[in-house]
PDB file of C-alpha atoms in Angstrom:
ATOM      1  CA  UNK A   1     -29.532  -7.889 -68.289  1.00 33.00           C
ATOM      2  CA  UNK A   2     -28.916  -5.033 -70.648  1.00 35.00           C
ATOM      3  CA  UNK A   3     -28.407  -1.167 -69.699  1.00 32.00           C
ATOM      4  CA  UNK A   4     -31.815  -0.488 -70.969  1.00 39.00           C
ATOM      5  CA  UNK A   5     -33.174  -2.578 -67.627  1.00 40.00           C
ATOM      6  CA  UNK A   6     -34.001   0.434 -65.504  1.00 39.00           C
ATOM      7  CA  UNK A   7     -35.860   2.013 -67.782  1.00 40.00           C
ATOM      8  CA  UNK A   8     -38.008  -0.398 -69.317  1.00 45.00           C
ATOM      9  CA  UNK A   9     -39.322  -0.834 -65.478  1.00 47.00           C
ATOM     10  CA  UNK A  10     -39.575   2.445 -64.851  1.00 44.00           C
ATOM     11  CA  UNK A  11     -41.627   2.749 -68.753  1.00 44.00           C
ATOM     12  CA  UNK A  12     -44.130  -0.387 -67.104  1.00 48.00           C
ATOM     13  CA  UNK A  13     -44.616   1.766 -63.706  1.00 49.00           C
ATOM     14  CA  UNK A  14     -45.401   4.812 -66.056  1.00 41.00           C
ATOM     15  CA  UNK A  15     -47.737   2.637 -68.181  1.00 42.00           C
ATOM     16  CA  UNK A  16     -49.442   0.623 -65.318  1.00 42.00           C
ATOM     17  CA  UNK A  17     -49.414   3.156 -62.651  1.00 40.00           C
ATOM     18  CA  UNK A  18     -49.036   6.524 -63.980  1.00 41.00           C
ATOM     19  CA  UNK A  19     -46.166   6.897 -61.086  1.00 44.00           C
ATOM     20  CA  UNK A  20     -44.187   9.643 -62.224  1.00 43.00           C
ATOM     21  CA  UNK A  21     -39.364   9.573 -62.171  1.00 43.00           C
ATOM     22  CA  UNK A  22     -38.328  11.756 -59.155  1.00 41.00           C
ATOM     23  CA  UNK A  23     -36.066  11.735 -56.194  1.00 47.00           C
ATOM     24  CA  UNK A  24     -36.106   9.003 -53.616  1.00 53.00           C
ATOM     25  CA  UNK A  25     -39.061   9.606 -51.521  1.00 62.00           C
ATOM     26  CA  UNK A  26     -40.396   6.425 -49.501  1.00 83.00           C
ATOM     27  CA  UNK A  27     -41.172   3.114 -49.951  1.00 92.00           C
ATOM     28  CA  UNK A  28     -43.209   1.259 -47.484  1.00 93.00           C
ATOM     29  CA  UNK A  29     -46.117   2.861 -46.365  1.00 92.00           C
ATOM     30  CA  UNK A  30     -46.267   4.660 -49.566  1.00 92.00           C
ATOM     31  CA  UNK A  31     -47.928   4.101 -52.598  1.00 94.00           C
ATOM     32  CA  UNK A  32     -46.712   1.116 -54.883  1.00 95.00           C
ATOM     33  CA  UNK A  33     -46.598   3.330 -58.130  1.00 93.00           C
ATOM     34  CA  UNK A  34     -44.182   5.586 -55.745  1.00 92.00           C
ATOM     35  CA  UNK A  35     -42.160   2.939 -54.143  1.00 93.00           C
ATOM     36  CA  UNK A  36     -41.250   1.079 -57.806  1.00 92.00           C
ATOM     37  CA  UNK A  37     -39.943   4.118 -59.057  1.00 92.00           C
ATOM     38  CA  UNK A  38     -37.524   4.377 -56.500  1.00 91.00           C
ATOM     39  CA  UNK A  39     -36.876   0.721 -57.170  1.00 92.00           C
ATOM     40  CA  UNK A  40     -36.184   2.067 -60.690  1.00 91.00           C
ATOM     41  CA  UNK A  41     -33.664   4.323 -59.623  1.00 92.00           C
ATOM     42  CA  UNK A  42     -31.494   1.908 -57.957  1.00 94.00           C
ATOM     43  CA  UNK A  43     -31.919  -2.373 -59.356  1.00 95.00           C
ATOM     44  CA  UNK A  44     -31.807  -3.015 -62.785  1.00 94.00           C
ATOM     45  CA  UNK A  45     -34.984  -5.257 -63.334  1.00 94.00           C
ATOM     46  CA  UNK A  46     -33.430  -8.733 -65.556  1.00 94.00           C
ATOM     47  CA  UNK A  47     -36.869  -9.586 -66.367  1.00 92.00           C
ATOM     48  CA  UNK A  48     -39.478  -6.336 -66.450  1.00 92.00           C
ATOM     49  CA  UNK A  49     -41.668  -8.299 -68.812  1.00 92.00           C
ATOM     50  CA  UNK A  50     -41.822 -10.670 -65.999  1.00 93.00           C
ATOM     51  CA  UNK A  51     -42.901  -7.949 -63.546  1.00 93.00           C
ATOM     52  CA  UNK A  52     -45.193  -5.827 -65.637  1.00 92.00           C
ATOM     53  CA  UNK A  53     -47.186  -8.800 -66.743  1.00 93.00           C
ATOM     54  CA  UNK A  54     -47.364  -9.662 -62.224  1.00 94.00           C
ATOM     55  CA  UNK A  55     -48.438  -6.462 -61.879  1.00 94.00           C
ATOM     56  CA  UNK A  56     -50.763  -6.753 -64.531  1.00 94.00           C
ATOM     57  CA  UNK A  57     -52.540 -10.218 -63.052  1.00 95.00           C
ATOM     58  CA  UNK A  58     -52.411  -8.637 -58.933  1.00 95.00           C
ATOM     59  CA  UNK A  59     -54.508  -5.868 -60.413  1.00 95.00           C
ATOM     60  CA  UNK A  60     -57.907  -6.130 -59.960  1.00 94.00           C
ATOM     61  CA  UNK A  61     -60.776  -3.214 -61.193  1.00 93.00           C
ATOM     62  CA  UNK A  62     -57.537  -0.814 -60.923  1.00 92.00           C
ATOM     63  CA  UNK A  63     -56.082  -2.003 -57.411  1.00 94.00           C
ATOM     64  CA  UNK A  64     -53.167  -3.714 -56.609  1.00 95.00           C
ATOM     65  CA  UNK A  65     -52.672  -6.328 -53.671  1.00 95.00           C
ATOM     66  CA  UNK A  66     -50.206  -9.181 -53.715  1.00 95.00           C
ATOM     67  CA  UNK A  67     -46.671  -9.857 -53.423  1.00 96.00           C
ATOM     68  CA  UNK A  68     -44.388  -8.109 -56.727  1.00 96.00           C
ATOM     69  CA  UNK A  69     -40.722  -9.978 -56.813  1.00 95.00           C
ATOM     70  CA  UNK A  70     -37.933  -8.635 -58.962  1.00 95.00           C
ATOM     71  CA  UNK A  71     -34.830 -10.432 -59.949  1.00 95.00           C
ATOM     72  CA  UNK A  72     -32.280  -7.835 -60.947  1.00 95.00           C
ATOM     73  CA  UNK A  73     -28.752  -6.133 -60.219  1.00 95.00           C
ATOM     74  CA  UNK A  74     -27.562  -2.758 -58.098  1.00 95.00           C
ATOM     75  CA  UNK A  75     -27.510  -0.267 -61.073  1.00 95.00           C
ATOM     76  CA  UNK A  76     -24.165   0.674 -59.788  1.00 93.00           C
ATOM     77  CA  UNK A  77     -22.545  -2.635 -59.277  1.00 93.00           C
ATOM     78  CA  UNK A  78     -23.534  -5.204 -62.445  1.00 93.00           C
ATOM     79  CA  UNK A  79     -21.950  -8.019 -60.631  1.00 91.00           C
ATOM     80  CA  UNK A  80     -24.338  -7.990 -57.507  1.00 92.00           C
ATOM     81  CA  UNK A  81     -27.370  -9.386 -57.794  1.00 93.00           C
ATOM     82  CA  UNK A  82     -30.186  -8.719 -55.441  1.00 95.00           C
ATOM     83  CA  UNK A  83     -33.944  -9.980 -55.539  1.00 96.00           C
ATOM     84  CA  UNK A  84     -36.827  -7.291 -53.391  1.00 97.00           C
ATOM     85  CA  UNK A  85     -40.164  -8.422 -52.458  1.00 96.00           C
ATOM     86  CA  UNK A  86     -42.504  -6.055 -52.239  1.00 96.00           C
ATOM     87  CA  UNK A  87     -45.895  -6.400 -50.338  1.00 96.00           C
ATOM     88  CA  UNK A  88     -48.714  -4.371 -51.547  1.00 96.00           C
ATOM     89  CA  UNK A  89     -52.357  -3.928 -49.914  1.00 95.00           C
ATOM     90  CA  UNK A  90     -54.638  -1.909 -51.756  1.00 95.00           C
ATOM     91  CA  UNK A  91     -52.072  -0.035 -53.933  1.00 95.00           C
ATOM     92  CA  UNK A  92     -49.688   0.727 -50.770  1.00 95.00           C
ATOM     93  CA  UNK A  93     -46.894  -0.868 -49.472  1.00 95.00           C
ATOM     94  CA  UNK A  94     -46.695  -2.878 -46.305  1.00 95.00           C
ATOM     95  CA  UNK A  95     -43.081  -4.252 -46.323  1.00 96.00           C
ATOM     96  CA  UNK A  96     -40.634  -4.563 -48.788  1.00 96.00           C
ATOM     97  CA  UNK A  97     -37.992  -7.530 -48.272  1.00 96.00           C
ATOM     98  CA  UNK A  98     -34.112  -7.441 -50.055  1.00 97.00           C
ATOM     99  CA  UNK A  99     -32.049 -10.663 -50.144  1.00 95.00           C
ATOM    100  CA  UNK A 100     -28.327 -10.740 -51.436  1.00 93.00           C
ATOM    101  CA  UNK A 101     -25.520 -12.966 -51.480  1.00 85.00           C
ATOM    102  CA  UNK A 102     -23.191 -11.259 -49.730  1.00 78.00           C
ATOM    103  CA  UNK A 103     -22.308 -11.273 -45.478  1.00 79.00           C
ATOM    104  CA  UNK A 104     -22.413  -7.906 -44.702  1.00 85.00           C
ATOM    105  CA  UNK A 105     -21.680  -8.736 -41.295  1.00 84.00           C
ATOM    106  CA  UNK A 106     -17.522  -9.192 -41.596  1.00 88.00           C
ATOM    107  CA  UNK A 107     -17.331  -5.705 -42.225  1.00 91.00           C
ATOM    108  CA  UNK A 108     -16.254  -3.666 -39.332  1.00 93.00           C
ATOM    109  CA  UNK A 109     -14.624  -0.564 -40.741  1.00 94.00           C
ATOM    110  CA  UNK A 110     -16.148   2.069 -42.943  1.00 94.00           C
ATOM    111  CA  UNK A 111     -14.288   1.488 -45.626  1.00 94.00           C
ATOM    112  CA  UNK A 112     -14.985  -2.111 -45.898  1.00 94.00           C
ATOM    113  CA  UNK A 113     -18.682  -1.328 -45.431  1.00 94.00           C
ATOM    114  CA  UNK A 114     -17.978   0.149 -48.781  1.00 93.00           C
ATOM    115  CA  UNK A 115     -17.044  -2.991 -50.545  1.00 92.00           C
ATOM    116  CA  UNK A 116     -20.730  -4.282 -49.594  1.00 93.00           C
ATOM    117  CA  UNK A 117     -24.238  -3.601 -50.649  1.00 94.00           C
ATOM    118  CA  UNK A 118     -25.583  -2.430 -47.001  1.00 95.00           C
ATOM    119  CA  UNK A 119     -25.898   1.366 -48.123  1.00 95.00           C
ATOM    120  CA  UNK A 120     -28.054   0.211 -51.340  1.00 95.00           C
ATOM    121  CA  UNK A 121     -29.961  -2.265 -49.722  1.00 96.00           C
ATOM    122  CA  UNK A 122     -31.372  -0.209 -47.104  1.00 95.00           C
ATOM    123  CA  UNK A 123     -32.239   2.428 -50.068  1.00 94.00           C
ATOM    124  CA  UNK A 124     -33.958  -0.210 -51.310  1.00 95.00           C
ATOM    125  CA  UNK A 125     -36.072  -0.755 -48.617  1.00 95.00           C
ATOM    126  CA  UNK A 126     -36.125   2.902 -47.318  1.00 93.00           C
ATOM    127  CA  UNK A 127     -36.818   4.227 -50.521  1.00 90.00           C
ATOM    128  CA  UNK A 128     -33.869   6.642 -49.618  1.00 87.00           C
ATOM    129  CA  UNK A 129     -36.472   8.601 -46.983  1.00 86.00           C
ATOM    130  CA  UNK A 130     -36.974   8.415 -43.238  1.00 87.00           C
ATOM    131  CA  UNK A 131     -40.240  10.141 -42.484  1.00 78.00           C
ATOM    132  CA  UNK A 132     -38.733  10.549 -38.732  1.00 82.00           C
ATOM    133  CA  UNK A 133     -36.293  11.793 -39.995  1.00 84.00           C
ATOM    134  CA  UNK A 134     -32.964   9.560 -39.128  1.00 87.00           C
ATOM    135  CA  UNK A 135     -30.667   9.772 -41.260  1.00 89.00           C
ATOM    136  CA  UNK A 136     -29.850   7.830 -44.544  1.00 91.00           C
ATOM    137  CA  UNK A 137     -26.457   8.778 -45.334  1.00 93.00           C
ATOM    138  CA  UNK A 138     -23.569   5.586 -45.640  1.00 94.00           C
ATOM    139  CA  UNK A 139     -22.069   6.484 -42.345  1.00 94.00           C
ATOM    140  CA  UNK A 140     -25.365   6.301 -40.754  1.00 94.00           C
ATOM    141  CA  UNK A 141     -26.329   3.009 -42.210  1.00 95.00           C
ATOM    142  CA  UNK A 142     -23.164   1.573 -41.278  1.00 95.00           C
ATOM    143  CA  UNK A 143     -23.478   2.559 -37.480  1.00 95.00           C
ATOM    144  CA  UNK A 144     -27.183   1.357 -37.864  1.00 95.00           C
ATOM    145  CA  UNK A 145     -26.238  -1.929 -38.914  1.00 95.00           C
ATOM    146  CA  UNK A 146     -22.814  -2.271 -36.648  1.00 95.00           C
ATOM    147  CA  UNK A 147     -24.137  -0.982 -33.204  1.00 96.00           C
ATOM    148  CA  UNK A 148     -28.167  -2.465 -33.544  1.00 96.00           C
ATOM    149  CA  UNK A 149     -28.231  -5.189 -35.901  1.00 95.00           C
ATOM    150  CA  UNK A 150     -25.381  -7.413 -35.161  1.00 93.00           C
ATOM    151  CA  UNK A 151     -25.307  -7.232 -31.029  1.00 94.00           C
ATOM    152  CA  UNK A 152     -29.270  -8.493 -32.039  1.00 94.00           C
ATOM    153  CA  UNK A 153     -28.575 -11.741 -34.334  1.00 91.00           C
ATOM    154  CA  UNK A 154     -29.633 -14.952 -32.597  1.00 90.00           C
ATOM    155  CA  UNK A 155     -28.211 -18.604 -33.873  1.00 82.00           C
ATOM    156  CA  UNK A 156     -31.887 -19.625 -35.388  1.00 74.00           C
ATOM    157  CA  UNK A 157     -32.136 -23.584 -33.475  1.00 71.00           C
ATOM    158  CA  UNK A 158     -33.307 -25.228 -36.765  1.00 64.00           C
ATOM    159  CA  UNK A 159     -32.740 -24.229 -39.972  1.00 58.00           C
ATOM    160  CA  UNK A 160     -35.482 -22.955 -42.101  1.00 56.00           C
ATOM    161  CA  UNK A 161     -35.101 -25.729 -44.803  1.00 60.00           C
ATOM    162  CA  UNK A 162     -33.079 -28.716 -45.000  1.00 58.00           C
ATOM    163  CA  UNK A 163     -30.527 -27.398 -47.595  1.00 56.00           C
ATOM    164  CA  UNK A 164     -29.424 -24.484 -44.660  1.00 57.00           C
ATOM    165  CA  UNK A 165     -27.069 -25.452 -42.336  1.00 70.00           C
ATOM    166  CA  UNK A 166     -26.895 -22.330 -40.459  1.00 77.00           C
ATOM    167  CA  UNK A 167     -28.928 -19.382 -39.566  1.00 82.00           C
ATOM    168  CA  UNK A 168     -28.920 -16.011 -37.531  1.00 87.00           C
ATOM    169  CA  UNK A 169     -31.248 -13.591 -36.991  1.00 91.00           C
ATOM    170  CA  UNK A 170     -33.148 -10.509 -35.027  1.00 94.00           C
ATOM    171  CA  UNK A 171     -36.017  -9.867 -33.674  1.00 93.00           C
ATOM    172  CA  UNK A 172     -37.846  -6.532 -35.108  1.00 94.00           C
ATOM    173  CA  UNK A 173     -35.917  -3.585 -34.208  1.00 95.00           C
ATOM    174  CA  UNK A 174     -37.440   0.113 -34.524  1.00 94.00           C
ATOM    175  CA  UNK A 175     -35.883   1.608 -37.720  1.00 94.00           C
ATOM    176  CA  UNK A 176     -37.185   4.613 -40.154  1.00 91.00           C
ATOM    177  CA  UNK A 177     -40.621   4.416 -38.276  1.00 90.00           C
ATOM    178  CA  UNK A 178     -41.013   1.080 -39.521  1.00 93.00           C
ATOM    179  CA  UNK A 179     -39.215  -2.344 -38.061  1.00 94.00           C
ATOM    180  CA  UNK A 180     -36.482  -3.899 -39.688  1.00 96.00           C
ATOM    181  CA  UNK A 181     -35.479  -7.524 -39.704  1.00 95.00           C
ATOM    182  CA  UNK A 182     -32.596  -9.183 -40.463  1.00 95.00           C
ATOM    183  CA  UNK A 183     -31.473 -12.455 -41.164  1.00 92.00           C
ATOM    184  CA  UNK A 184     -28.575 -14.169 -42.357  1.00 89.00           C
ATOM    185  CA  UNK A 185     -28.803 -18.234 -43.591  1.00 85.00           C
ATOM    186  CA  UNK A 186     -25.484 -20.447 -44.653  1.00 79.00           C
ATOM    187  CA  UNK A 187     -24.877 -23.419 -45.819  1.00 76.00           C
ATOM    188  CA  UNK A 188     -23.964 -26.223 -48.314  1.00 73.00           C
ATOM    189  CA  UNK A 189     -26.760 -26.789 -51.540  1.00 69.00           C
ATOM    190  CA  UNK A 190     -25.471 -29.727 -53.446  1.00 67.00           C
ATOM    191  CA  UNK A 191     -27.281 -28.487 -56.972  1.00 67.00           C
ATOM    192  CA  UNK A 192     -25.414 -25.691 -57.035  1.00 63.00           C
ATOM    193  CA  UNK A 193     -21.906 -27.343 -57.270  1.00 62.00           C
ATOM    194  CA  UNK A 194     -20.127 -25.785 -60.611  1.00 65.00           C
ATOM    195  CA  UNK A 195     -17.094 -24.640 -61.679  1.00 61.00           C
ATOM    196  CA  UNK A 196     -17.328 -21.337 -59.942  1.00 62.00           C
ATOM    197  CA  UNK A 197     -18.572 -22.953 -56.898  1.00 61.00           C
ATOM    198  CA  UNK A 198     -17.365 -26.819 -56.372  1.00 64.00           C
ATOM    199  CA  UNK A 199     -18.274 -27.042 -52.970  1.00 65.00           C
ATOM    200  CA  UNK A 200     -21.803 -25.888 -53.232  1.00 63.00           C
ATOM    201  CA  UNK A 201     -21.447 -23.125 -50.715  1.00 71.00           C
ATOM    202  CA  UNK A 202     -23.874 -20.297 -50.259  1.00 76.00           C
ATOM    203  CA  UNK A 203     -24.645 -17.331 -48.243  1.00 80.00           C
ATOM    204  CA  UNK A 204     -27.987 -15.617 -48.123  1.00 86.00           C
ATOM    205  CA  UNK A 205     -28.828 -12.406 -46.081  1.00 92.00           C
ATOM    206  CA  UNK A 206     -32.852 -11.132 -45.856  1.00 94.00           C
ATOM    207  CA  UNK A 207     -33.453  -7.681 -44.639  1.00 96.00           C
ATOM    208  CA  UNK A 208     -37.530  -7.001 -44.265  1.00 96.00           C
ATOM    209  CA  UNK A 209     -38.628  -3.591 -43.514  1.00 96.00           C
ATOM    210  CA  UNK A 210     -42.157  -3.443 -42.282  1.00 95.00           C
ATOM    211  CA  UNK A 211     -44.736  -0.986 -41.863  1.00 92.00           C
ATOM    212  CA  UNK A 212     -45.553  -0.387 -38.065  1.00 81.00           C
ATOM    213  CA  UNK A 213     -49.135  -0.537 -38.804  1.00 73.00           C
ATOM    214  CA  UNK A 214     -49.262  -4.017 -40.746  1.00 61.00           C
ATOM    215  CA  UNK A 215     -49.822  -6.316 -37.847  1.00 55.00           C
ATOM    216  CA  UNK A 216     -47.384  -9.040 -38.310  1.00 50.00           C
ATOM    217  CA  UNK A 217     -43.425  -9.581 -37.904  1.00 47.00           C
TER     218      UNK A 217
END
């Protein structure tokens, strides 16, 4: 990943989409061209080639629809990688989905909210606006996540694939205007033992934020 990252995606959105830098201003339910530019603002993209040329092949007689991943970094924090999903019907997005490899869920004061991604993520996925309105501000997200998400995670009774030993997550709960999932997977993945890692252990957390109108959870 160099510096140059963020705006070599933001140069493909210009070029593919004609979407146009500006302030945060909505993700799902809004158009894709709008939603990566906020993208832009906030995850260095490692491999924009990679994206512009998926862009390129979901685009069909000038509309998009398919599923656009980036692999990439929090703009603000190098070290923390983050991957986003984003699902796109007919140029506008239904949900957009953040993974990281952190456990947000140890925090429990503000200030060690602020040693984890949760206020990026859910800019991410917010696209730094609430259309009803609630607010977006760390505080905010913090009491969000503290007071509604964790009294909702659920121990999952299988894991979703063999290599996860553990999982928790929520149901949909009403967030932005949208729903919001959450779920949290642990475990041991031999092929991932190295020197940084010799027991193999991971952590994985999924938020999904959904538009109320797609139909599925």
């Amino acid at each position: 990943m160099t510096m140059r990252a963020p705006l070599v995606l933001l140069m493909l959105c210009l070029a593919l989409t004609g979407c146009s830098r500006s302030t945060l201003d909505g993700c799902v339910d809004a158009p894709f061209k709008t939603c990566i530019a906020n993208v832009s603002l906030i995850v260095s993209d490692d491999s924009p080639e990679t994206t512009s040329k998926e862009i390129a092949r979901q685009t069909v007689s000038g509309v998009l629809n398919g599923d656009i991943s980036i692999e990439g970094h929090f703009r603000d924090a190098p070290s923390h990688a983050v991957s986003i999903s984003i699902m796109v019907y007919k140029d506008t997005v239904l949900m957009v989905s953040v993974q990281t490899q952190h456990d947000d869920a140890i925090a429990e004061t503000d200030a060690q909210y602020d040693r984890t991604d949760l206020s990026r993520v859910f800019q991410v996925l917010t696209g730094g606006k609430c259309e009803n309105g609630e607010p977006l501000d760390k505080q905010s997200v913090y009491r969000f996540f503290q007071t509604k998400i964790k009294p909702a995670r659920k121990r999952a009774p299988e894991p979703p694939h063999e290599t996860a030993e553990h999982e928790m997550k929520t149901p949909p709960i009403p967030f932005c205007g949208r729903k919001l999932s959450y779920a949290y997977t642990w475990g041991v993945q031999p092929d991932t033992i190295r020197a940084e890692n010799p027991t193999g252990a991971y952590t994985l957390q999924f938020f999904s934020l959904i538009s109320s109108g797609a139909g599925f959870h």
